[in-house]
Each structure stands twice: as structure tokens, then as C-alpha cells.
């Protein structure tokens, strides 16, 4: 068995840093790099992409709402046209920086509140994904497995990778338990590895209730901004490798 490991990174701004991107890039196989809207700036993007390229890690654009103060985790109401322009702007910026450092953007993954909204509302997912495909028809869309995001990507005939989260709990509809609710974010390294292994072998998301939601699982997200993120990522990789499940960059 093989599976991609991805992490959100490049989320610093100017002299302010978030997470240990260099350490995570030794563990993951794909990197979702903030594009300057919810986090990041051109210099942070360039530095992170250089590191990713040097380590053979796949580079992805990670667009979110233009909300630095809220880190893109506050919901906003935008029209379909505004959503499309938001995505095209950030993907274009990521492509420009990647080319400037001799790399390429392989995938796109929505961030934070925008991702949560797209996982609930197919119209939002469609506006975002159509815009991304107009910029790059070959881009891989990273979608939350078994949600409207996956259905829209399939409807559009897009390359897509189904994602689950290593450190987040699930509701019975395959959406994430909202941050702030008890048990929404998992912190026990010893628990996360066996939990993800069970999902991979079952070919299903296992919700907080125990319900299994069948789906193909292509990539696992490891958050870089949670306490102990590097230890958690290394622990998951070590557990999976030890069980014969090998990390590999998502297929294009």
C-alpha cells in the first residue's frame, strides 16, 4: 500500500514564523503552501518552495479567504465570481513564485473556512474548482473525501486526490468536527497512527460515532500549526511504514 502525506506550510509572514516547515519537509511527500491571503507572503512562499523542491516534495497552492487576522478560519460570503477570482489570483501567484525558483505547482487544496464551506456546498466547490481548472486544466484538486468537493471534482472530470485528516475527528457526513468542539483536534501521537491505518485498510473514513464511510483515500493531511506537529507527523509516518504502508507523492 502507498499513500501521500501532505502538510500545510509557508504560513509565516515577514519575520513572523509558524510551524517547523523544514522539519516537516523531511517527513511529508506533498506541501500545501499558503498564497498570501490567509497567511504567507511572496518571500515566505519562495523560501518554502525552494525547500520543498530540494527535498523532492510535491508543491501545492493552498488558497484561502483574504483574512490574515482570522487565519482564513472565519467564514465569508462571496459571489461565485468573487470566489473564482480569489482562487485564480492565489493559484497564479503560487505558479509565478514556483517558476521563479525552478519548481512547479502540482496540486491545489482549499484552506480553512473556505474548504469547510466547499465541503458542504457544491456551488462553492464548483466556483473554486472551475476557476482553478481555467488556470491549469491539469492541476490535481485535493478534495475532502466523500463530500461534495469530491463529487464536484468528478463531475468536472478533474484530476483529484481524496484526502483525510490525521489529527481531526469526523462527523457522520464525512465533514470535520468543528474546531472548538471537544475532541475535534487529536493530539495523541500513539492514537493517530493506528487510527489512520484502520481507515486505510478499511477503505473508509471512520467517524467519531464509529460509522464507516467508504471512500478511496489518496492523501493524509498533517497540520503543521498544531502543538507537537513534527512529532505527530514523524510518528504517523513511522507507524505506517512499519505496517507496510509507504509514503508516496500523489499521482498525477
XYZ file of C-alpha atoms in Angstrom:
252
model
C 0.000 0.000 0.000
C 1.074 3.583 -0.695
C -0.343 6.936 0.379
C 0.623 10.594 0.076
C 1.331 12.620 3.225
C 0.637 16.342 2.951
C 1.021 19.303 5.296
C 0.021 22.951 5.213
C 3.018 25.252 5.416
C 4.548 28.562 4.320
C 2.203 30.207 6.807
C 4.641 32.719 8.243
C 4.601 36.402 7.363
C 7.642 38.682 7.207
C 9.804 37.969 10.285
C 6.989 36.008 11.983
C 7.125 32.223 11.598
C 4.570 29.458 12.121
C 5.489 25.806 12.377
C 8.729 23.993 11.535
C 8.431 23.692 7.770
C 11.983 22.440 7.269
C 11.411 19.514 9.624
C 8.008 18.673 8.111
C 9.521 18.636 4.633
C 11.711 15.721 5.730
C 8.548 13.733 6.519
C 5.771 14.629 4.073
C 5.559 13.940 0.342
C 3.402 16.961 -0.601
C 3.331 20.541 0.710
C 0.326 22.892 0.618
C 1.839 26.373 0.567
C -0.129 29.442 1.649
C -0.534 32.000 -1.120
C -0.595 35.294 0.793
C -4.315 35.631 1.518
C -4.872 33.849 4.846
C -1.117 33.577 5.530
C 2.271 33.749 3.839
C 3.906 36.359 1.661
C 5.993 36.226 -1.552
C 9.314 35.707 0.231
C 7.930 33.031 2.548
C 6.354 31.289 -0.450
C 9.632 31.325 -2.373
C 11.701 30.046 0.547
C 9.246 27.253 1.301
C 9.022 26.195 -2.337
C 12.807 26.081 -2.653
C 12.998 23.792 0.377
C 10.211 21.569 -0.940
C 11.782 21.278 -4.386
C 15.185 20.461 -2.900
C 13.660 17.601 -0.917
C 11.575 16.209 -3.776
C 8.296 17.159 -2.124
C 5.312 17.969 -4.353
C 4.263 21.629 -4.264
C 0.654 22.714 -3.973
C -1.182 26.039 -3.807
C -3.175 26.494 -0.611
C -5.639 29.352 -1.205
C -7.999 30.665 1.454
C -10.086 33.692 2.308
C -8.243 37.026 2.397
C -8.292 37.189 6.183
C -4.858 37.386 7.782
C -6.247 38.308 11.198
C -8.554 35.287 11.244
C -6.030 32.956 9.565
C -8.673 32.129 6.969
C -10.786 30.303 9.536
C -13.667 32.784 9.575
C -16.488 32.259 7.106
C -17.079 34.911 4.465
C -19.881 35.379 1.930
C -18.621 35.848 -1.633
C -20.291 35.521 -5.015
C -19.283 32.749 -7.397
C -17.332 35.273 -9.463
C -15.532 36.586 -6.393
C -14.659 33.052 -5.299
C -13.291 32.262 -8.745
C -11.167 35.395 -8.807
C -9.897 34.646 -5.291
C -8.691 31.217 -6.417
C -7.254 32.371 -9.765
C -5.296 35.159 -8.034
C -3.719 32.870 -5.438
C -3.019 29.987 -7.812
C -1.430 32.388 -10.276
C 0.769 33.824 -7.530
C 1.842 30.328 -6.478
C 2.667 29.384 -10.068
C 4.726 32.538 -10.571
C 6.777 32.015 -7.421
C 7.244 28.306 -8.184
C 8.542 29.017 -11.669
C 10.904 31.648 -10.320
C 12.581 29.018 -8.124
C 12.611 26.305 -10.809
C 9.658 24.338 -9.465
C 6.033 23.675 -10.423
C 2.658 23.697 -8.691
C 1.198 20.181 -8.920
C -1.916 20.444 -6.790
C -4.379 22.818 -5.162
C -6.027 22.452 -1.771
C -8.509 24.897 -0.271
C -7.775 26.241 3.211
C -9.745 26.648 6.408
C -13.236 28.093 6.300
C -13.261 28.112 2.504
C -12.537 24.385 2.468
C -15.174 23.690 5.103
C -17.776 25.645 3.143
C -16.874 23.884 -0.116
C -17.199 20.517 1.634
C -20.801 21.416 2.500
C -21.941 23.361 -0.584
C -21.261 22.037 -4.100
C -21.815 25.502 -5.627
C -18.872 26.873 -3.645
C -16.693 23.898 -4.570
C -17.660 24.298 -8.232
C -16.838 28.028 -8.313
C -13.411 27.390 -6.801
C -12.534 24.332 -8.856
C -13.707 25.707 -12.182
C -11.507 28.745 -11.634
C -8.505 26.584 -10.773
C -9.025 24.432 -13.861
C -9.260 27.505 -16.084
C -5.800 28.475 -14.839
C -4.369 24.940 -15.026
C -6.520 22.132 -16.507
C -4.029 19.504 -15.315
C -3.829 20.524 -11.676
C -4.674 17.926 -9.021
C -7.552 19.065 -6.820
C -7.151 17.833 -3.250
C -10.695 17.208 -2.011
C -12.187 16.108 1.284
C -13.132 12.503 0.626
C -16.824 11.572 0.437
C -18.029 15.193 0.437
C -19.495 17.461 -2.282
C -15.900 18.516 -3.053
C -15.175 15.029 -4.376
C -18.466 14.888 -6.285
C -17.785 18.232 -7.994
C -14.221 17.269 -8.945
C -15.551 14.076 -10.514
C -18.331 15.983 -12.298
C -15.730 18.359 -13.767
C -13.560 15.446 -14.913
C -10.641 16.843 -12.921
C -7.620 15.041 -11.590
C -8.241 14.822 -7.869
C -6.840 13.266 -4.716
C -9.162 12.237 -1.887
C -7.931 13.493 1.471
C -8.468 12.539 5.088
C -7.080 14.302 8.160
C -4.755 12.598 10.595
C -5.499 14.865 13.533
C -9.182 15.773 13.082
C -12.342 13.979 14.148
C -15.143 13.319 11.647
C -18.911 13.659 11.711
C -21.201 11.056 10.136
C -21.482 13.072 6.895
C -17.670 12.920 6.372
C -17.203 16.580 7.323
C -14.862 17.579 10.126
C -15.998 18.143 13.703
C -15.774 21.957 14.056
C -12.724 23.316 15.843
C -13.627 24.367 19.353
C -15.799 21.330 19.986
C -14.413 18.678 22.368
C -12.328 16.085 20.554
C -12.264 17.983 17.256
C -8.437 18.055 17.134
C -6.464 14.962 18.139
C -3.134 15.283 19.930
C -2.094 11.753 20.956
C 0.673 10.535 18.643
C 0.173 6.928 19.765
C -3.515 7.069 18.796
C -3.199 8.692 15.374
C -1.077 6.059 13.592
C -3.328 3.051 14.319
C -6.433 5.179 13.609
C -5.231 6.131 10.135
C -4.057 2.581 9.429
C -7.569 1.310 10.234
C -9.088 3.806 7.801
C -6.649 2.910 5.021
C -7.208 -0.823 5.415
C -10.979 -0.359 5.645
C -11.048 1.989 2.643
C -13.279 4.247 4.683
C -13.430 7.293 6.922
C -14.249 6.215 10.468
C -16.407 8.895 12.087
C -16.418 9.866 15.754
C -19.536 7.718 16.165
C -17.783 4.665 14.715
C -19.680 4.842 11.433
C -17.622 3.853 8.371
C -17.962 5.981 5.224
C -16.467 4.064 2.258
C -14.092 6.091 0.059
C -10.784 5.951 -1.777
C -8.027 7.552 0.323
C -5.148 9.106 -1.626
C -3.577 11.571 0.799
C -3.426 12.251 4.531
C -3.165 15.782 5.924
C -0.820 16.532 8.802
C -1.287 20.015 10.217
C 1.903 21.996 10.727
C 0.471 24.602 13.107
C -0.672 22.325 15.941
C 1.456 21.651 19.055
C 3.832 18.744 18.502
C 3.107 18.721 14.763
C 6.517 17.393 13.740
C 6.490 14.580 16.307
C 2.960 13.680 15.237
C 3.909 13.623 11.553
C 7.001 11.507 12.190
C 5.044 9.155 14.430
C 2.390 8.634 11.762
C 4.945 8.064 9.008
C 6.899 5.614 11.164
C 3.753 3.696 12.083
C 2.511 3.419 8.514
C 5.923 2.418 7.149
C 6.243 -0.188 9.882
C 2.926 -1.654 8.781
C 3.941 -1.813 5.105
C 2.140 1.365 4.019
C 4.668 3.555 2.210
C 4.571 7.359 1.693
C 4.499 8.416 -1.955
C 3.740 11.729 -3.668
C 0.180 11.846 -5.028
C -0.013 10.557 -8.584
C -0.574 12.931 -11.477
